[in-house]
CSV table of N, CA and C in Angstrom, one decimal:
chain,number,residue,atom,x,y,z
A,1,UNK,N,0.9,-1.2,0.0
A,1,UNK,CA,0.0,0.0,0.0
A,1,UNK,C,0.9,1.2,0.0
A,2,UNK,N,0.4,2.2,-0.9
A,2,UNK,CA,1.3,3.3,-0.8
A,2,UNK,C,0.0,4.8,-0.2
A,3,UNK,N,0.9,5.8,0.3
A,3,UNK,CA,-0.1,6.9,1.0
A,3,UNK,C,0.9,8.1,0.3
A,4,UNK,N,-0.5,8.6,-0.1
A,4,UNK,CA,0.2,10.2,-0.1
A,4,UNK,C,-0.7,11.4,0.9
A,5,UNK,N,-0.1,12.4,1.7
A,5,UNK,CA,-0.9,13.2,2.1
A,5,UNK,C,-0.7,14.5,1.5
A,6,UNK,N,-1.3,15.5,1.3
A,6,UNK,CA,-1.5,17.1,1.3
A,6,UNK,C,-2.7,17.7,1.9
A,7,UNK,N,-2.5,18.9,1.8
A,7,UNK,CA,-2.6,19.8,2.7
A,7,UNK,C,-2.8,21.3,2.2
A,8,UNK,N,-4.0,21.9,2.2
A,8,UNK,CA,-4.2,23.2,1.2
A,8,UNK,C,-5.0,24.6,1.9
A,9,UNK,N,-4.5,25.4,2.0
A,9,UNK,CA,-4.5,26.2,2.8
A,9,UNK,C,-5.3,27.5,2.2
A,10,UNK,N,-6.3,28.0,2.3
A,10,UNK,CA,-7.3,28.8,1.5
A,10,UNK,C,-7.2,29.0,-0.2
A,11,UNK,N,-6.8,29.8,-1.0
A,11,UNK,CA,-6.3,29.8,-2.6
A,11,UNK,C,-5.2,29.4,-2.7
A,12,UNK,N,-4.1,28.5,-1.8
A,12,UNK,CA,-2.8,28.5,-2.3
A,12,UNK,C,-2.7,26.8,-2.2
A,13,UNK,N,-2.1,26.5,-3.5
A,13,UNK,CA,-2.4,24.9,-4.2
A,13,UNK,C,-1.9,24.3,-2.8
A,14,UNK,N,-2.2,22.8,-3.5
A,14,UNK,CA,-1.9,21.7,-2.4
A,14,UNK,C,-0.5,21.8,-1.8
A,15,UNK,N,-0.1,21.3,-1.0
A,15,UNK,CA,1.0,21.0,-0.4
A,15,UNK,C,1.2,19.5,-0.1
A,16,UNK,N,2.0,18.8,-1.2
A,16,UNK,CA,2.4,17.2,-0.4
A,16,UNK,C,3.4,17.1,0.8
A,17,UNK,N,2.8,16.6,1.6
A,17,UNK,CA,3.3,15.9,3.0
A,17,UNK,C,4.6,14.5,2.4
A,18,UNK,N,4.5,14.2,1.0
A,18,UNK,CA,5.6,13.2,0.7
A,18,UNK,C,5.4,13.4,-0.9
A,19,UNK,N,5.7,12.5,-1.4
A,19,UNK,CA,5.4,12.1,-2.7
A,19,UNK,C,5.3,10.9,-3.2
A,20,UNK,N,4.9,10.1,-4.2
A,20,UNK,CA,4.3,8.9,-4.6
A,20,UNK,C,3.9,8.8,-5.8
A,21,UNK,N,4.2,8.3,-7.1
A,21,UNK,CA,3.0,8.2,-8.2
A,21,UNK,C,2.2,6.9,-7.5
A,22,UNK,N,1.1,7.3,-7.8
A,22,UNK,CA,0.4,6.6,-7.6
A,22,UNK,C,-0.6,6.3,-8.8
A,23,UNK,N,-1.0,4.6,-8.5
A,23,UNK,CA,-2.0,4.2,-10.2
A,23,UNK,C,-3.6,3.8,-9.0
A,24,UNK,N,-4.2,4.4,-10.4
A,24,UNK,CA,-5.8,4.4,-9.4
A,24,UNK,C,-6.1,4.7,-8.0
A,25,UNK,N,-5.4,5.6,-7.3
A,25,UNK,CA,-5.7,5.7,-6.0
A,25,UNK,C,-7.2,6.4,-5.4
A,26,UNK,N,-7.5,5.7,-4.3
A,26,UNK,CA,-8.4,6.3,-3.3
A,26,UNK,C,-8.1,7.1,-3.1
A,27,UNK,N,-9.4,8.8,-3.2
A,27,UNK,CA,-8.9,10.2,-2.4
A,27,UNK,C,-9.4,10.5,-2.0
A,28,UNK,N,-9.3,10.8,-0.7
A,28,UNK,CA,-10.0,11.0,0.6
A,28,UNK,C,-9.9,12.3,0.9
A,29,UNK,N,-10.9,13.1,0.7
A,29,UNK,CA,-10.6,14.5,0.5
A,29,UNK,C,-11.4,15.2,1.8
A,30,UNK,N,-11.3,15.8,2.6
A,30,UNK,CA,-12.0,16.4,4.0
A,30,UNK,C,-11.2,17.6,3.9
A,31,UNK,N,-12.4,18.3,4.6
A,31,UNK,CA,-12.2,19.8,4.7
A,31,UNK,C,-13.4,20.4,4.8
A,32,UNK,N,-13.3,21.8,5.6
A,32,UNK,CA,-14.1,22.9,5.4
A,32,UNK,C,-15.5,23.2,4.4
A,33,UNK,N,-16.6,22.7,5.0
A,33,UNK,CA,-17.6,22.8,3.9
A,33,UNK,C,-17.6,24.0,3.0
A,34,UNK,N,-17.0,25.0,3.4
A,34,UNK,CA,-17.8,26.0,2.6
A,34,UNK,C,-16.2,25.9,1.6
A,35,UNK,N,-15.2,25.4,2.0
A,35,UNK,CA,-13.8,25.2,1.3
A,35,UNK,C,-14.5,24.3,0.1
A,36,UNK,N,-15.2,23.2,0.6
A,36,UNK,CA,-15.5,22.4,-0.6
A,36,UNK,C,-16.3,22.1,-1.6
A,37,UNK,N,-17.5,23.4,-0.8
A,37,UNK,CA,-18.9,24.4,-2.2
A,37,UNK,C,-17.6,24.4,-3.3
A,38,UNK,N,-16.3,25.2,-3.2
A,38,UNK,CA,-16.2,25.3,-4.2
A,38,UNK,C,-16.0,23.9,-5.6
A,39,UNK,N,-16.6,24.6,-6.6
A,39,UNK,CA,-16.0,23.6,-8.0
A,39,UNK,C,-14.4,23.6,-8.2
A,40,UNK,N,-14.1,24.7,-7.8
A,40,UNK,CA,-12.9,24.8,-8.2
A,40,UNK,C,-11.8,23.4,-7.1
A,41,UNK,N,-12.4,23.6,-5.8
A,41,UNK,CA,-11.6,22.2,-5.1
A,41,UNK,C,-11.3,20.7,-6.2
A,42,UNK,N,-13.0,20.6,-6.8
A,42,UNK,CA,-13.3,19.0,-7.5
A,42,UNK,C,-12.1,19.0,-8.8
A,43,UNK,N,-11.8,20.1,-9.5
A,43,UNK,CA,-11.4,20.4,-10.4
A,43,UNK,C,-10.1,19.7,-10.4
A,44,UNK,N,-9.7,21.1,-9.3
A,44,UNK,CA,-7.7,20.4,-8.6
A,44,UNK,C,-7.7,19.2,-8.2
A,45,UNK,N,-8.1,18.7,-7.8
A,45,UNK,CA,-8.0,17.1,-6.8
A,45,UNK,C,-7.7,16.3,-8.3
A,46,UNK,N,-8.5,16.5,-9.2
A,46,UNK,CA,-9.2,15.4,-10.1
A,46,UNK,C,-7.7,15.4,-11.0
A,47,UNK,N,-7.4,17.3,-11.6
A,47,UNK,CA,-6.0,17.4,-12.0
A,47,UNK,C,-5.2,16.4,-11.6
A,48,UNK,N,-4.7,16.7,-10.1
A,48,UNK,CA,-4.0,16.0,-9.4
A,48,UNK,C,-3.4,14.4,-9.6
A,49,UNK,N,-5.0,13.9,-9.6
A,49,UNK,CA,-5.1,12.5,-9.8
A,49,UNK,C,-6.2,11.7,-10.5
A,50,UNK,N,-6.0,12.0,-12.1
A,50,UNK,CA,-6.8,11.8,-12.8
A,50,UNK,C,-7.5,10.7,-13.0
A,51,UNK,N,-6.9,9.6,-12.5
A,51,UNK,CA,-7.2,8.2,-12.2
A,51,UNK,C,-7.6,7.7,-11.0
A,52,UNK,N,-7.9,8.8,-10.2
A,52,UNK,CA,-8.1,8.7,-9.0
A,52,UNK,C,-10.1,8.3,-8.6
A,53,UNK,N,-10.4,7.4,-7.8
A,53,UNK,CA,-11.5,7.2,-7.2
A,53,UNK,C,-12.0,8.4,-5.8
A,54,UNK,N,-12.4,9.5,-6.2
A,54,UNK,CA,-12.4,10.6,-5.1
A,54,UNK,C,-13.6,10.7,-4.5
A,55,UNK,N,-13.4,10.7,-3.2
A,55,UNK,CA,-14.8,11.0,-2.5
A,55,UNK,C,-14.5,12.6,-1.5
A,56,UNK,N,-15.3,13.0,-1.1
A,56,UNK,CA,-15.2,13.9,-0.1
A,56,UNK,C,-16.1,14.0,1.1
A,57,UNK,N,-15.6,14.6,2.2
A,57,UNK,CA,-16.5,14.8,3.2
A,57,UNK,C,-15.9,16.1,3.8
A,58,UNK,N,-17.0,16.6,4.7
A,58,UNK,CA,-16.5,18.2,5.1
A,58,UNK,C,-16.1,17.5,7.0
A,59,UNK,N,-15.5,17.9,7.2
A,59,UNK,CA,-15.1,18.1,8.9
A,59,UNK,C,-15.2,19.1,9.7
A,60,UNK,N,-14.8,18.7,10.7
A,60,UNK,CA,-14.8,20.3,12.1
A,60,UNK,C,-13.7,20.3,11.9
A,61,UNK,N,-12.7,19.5,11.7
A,61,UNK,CA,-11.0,19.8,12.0
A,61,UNK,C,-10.3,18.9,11.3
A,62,UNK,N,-9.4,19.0,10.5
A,62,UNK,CA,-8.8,17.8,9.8
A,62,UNK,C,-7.9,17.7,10.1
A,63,UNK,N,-7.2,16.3,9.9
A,63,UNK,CA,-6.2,15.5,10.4
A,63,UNK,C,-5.4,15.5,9.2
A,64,UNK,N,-4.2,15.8,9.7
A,64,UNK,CA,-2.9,15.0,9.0
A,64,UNK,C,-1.4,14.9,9.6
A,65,UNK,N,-1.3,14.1,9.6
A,65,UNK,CA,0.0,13.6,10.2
A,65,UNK,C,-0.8,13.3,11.8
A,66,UNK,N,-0.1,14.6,12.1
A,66,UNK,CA,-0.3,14.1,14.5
A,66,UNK,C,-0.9,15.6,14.7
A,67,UNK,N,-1.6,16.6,13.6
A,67,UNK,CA,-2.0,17.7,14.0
A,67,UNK,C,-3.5,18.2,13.4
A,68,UNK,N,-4.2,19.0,13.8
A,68,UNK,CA,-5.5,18.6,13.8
A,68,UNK,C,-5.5,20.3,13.5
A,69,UNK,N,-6.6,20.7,12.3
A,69,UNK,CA,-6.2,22.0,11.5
A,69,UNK,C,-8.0,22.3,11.7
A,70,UNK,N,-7.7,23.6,11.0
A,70,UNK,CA,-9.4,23.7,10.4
A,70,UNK,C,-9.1,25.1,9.4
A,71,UNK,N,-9.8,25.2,8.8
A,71,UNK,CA,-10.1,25.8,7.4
A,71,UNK,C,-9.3,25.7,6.6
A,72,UNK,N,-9.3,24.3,6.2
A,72,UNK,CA,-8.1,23.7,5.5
A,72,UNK,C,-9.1,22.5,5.1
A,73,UNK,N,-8.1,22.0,3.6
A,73,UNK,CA,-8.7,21.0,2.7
A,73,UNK,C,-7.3,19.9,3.1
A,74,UNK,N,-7.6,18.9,3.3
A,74,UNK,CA,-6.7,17.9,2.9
A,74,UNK,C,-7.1,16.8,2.9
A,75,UNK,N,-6.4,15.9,1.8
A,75,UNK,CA,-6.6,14.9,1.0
A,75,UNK,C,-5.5,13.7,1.2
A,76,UNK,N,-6.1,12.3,1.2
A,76,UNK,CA,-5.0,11.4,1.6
A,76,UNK,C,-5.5,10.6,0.0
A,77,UNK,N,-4.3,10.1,-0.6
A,77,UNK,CA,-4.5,9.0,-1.4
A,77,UNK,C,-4.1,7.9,-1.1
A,78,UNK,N,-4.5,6.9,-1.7
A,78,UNK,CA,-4.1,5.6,-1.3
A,78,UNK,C,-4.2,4.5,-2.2
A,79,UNK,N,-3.3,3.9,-2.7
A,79,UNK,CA,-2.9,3.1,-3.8
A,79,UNK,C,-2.8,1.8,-3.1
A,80,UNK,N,-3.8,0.8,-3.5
A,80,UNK,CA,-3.8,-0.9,-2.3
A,80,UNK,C,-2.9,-1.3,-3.3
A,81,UNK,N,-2.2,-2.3,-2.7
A,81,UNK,CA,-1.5,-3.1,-4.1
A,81,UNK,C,-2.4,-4.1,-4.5
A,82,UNK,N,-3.6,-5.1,-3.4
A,82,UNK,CA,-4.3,-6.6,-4.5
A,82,UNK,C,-5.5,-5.9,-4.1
A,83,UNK,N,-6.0,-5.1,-3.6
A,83,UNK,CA,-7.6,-5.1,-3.4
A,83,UNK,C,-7.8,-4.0,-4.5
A,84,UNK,N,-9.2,-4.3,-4.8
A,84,UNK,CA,-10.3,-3.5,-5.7
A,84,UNK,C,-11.1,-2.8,-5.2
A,85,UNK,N,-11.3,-1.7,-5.5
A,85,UNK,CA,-12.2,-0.8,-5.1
A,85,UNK,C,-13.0,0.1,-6.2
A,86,UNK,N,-14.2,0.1,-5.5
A,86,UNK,CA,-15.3,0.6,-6.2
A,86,UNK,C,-16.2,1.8,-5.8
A,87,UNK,N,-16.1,3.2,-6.6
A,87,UNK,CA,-17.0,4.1,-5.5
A,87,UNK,C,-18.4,4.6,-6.3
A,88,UNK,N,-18.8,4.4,-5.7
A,88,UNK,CA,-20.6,5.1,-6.8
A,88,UNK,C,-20.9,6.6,-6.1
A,89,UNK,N,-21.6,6.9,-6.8
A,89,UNK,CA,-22.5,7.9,-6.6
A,89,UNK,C,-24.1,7.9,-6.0
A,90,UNK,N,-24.4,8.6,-5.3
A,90,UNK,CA,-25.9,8.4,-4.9
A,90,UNK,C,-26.6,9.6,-5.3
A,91,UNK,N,-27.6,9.9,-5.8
A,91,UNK,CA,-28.5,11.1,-6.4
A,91,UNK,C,-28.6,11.8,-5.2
A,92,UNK,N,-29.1,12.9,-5.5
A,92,UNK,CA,-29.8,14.1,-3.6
A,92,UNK,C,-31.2,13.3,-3.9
């Protein structure tokens, strides 16, 4: 399994916590609801990792590494090496 984190701090792009190419990764995107109204967030992430399976959810405080933030986006990817993964969509 490989991890990548970043870390994005109001208009100024992501910041990785490491680096990794990663193929098909899980992105686990949390942050600030009104950070993630924007289109413009879905846009960068997807840039980012075009191959990427992305979900999002908003928090009170986000986690990365051992420190706990708020009005901040960050995103963890995650590349399994033998498992499959599948993410759907649900209508409102």
């Amino acid at each position: 399994m490989k991890i990548v984190q970043a870390i994005k701090k109001g208009d100024e792009p992501f910041v990785f916590q490491n680096s990794n190419q990663l193929k098909e990764p899980l992105v686990l995107v949390f942050g600030n609801r009104y950070m993630l109204e924007s289109e413009h967030i879905f846009n960068e992430v997807r840039a980012l990792f075009p191959e990427g399976h992305i979900v999002f959810g908003t928090t009170s405080g986000e986690i990365i590494d051992d420190k706990v933030l708020e009005g901040t986006v960050v995103l963890t990817a995650i590349e399994f090496e033998k498992s499959k993964i599948l993410v759907k969509r649900c209508k409102d």
